[in-house]
mmCIF file of C-alpha atoms in Angstrom:
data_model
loop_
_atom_site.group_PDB
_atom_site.id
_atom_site.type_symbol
_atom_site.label_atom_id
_atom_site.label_comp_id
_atom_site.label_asym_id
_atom_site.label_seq_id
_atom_site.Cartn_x
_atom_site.Cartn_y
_atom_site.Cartn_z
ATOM 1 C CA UNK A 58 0.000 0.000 0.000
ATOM 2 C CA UNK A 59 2.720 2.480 0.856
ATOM 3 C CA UNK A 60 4.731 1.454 -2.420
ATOM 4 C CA UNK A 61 8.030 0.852 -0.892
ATOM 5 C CA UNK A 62 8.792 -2.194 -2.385
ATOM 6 C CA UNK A 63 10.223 -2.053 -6.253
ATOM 7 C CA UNK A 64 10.465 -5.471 -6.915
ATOM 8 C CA UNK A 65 9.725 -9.080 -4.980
ATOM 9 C CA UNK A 66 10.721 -12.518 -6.161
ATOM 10 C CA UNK A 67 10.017 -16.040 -4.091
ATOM 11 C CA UNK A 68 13.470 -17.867 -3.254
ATOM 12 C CA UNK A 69 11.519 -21.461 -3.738
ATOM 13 C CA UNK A 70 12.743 -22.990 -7.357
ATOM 14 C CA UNK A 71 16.374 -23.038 -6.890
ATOM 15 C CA UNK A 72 16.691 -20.573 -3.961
ATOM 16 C CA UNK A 73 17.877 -17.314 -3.186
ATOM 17 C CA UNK A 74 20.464 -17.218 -5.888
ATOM 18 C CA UNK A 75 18.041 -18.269 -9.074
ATOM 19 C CA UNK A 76 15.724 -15.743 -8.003
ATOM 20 C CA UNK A 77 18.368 -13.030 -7.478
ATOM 21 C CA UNK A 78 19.483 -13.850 -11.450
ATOM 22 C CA UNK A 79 16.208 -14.263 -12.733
ATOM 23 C CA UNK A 80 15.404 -10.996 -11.295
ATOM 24 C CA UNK A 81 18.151 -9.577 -12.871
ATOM 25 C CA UNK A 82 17.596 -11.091 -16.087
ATOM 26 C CA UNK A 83 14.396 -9.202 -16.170
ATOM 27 C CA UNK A 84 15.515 -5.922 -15.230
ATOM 28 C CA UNK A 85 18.899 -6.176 -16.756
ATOM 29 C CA UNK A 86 20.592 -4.840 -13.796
ATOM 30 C CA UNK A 87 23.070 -6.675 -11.330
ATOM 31 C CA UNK A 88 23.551 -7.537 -7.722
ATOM 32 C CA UNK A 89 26.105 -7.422 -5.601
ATOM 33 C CA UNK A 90 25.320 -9.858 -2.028
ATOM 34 C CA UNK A 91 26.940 -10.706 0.911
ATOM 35 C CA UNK A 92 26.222 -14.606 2.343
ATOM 36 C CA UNK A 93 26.111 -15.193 5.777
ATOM 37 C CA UNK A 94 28.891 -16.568 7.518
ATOM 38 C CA UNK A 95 26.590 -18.328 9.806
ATOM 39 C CA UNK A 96 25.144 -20.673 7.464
ATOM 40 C CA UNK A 97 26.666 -22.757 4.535
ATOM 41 C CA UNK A 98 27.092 -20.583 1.284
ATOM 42 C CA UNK A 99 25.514 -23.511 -0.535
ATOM 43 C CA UNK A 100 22.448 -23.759 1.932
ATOM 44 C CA UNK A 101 22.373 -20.164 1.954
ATOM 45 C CA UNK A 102 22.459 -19.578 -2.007
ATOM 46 C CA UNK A 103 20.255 -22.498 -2.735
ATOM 47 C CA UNK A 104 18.632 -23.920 -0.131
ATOM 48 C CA UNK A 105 15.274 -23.683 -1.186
ATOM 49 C CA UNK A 106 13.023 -23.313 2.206
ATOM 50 C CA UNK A 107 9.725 -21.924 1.664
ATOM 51 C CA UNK A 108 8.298 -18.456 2.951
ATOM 52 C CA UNK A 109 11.158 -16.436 1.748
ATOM 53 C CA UNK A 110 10.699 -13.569 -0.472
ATOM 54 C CA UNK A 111 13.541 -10.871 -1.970
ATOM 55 C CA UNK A 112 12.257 -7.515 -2.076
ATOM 56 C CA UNK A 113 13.936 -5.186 -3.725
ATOM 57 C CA UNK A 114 13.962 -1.356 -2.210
ATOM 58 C CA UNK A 115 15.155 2.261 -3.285
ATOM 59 C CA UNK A 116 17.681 3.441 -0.743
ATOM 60 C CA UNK A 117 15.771 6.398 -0.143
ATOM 61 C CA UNK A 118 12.725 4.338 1.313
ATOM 62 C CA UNK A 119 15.178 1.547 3.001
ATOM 63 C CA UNK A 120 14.453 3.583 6.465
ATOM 64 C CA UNK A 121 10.732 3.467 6.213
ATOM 65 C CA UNK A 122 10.495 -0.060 4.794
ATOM 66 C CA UNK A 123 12.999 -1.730 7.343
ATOM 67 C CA UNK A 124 10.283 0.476 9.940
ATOM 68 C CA UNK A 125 7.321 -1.395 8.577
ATOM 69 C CA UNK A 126 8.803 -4.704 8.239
ATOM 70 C CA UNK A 127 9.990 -4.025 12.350
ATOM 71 C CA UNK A 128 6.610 -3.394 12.684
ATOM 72 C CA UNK A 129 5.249 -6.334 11.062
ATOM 73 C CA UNK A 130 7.175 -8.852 12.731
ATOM 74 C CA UNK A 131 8.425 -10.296 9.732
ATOM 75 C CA UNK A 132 12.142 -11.239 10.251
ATOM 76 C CA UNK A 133 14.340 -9.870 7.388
ATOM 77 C CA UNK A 134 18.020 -9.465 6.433
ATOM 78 C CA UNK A 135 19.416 -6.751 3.943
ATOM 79 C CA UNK A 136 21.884 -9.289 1.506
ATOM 80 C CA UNK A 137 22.901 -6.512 -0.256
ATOM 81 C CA UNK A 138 22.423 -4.101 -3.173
ATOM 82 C CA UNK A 139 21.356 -3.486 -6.628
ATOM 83 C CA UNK A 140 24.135 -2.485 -9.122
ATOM 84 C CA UNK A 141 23.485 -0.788 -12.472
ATOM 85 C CA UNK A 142 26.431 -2.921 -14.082
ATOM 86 C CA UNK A 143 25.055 -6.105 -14.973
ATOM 87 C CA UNK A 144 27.717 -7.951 -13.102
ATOM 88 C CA UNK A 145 26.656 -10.473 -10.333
ATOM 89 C CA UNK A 146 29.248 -9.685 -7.227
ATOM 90 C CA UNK A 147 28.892 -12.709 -4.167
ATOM 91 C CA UNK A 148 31.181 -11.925 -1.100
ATOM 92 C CA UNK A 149 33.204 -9.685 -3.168
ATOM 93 C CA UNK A 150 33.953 -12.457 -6.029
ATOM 94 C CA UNK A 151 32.785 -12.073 -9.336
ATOM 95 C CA UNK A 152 30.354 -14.629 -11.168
ATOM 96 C CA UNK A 153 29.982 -12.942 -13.988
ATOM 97 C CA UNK A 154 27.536 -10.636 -15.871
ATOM 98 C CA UNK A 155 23.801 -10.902 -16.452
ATOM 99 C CA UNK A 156 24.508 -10.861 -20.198
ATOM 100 C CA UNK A 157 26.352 -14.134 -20.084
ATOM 101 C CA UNK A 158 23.287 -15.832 -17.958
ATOM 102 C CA UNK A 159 20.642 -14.739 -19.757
ATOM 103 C CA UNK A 160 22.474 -16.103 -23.116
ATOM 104 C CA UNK A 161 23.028 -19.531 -21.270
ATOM 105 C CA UNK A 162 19.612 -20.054 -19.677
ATOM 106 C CA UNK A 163 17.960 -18.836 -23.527
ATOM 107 C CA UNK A 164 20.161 -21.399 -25.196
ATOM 108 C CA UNK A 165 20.393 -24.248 -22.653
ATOM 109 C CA UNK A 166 17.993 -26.684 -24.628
ATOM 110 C CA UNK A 167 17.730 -26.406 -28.615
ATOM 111 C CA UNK A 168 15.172 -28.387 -30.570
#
């Protein structure tokens, strides 16, 4: 209702990191995250437990959403950002750009 949220993507299919490239697939932009160290960076990139959602925010409403989430009770973590370079960044490392993911997942099967 208040608009704060730009984008939102389930992390089901594939987990948090399909849904981070799909969504970036779509918009043509990149990501740059941060894992935590708490939990296995294969659990945490693709486990695929249900009830979580990214949501993607302008930084100029991050203070009033991370209020109404608070509010809410729903627990959340920032991961990290949205880039405008196509590139997607995990824990500082490089995987690549958008370009080259969209290209594979268009061409993975040919009839």
């Amino acid at each position: 209702r208040k608009k704060l949220i730009n984008a939102a993507h389930d992390c089901a299919d594939g987990g948090l990191f399909v849904s981070l490239v799909e969504m970036a697939m779509s918009s043509n932009l990149g990501f740059a995250i941060s894992t935590q160290k708490t939990i296995r960076k294969d659990a945490f990139l693709f486990g695929e437990s249900q009830g979580r959602v990214v949501v993607t925010v302008n930084s100029e409403q991050l203070d009033s959403f991370k209020s109404e989430i608070e509010l809410s009770g729903i627990p959340y973590i920032s991961i990290g950002k949205v880039t405008t370079a196509a590139n997607i960044v995990i824990d500082n490392i490089s995987f690549g750009s958008v370009d080259s993911l969209k290209e594979i997942s268009e061409n993975v099967i040919k009839l």
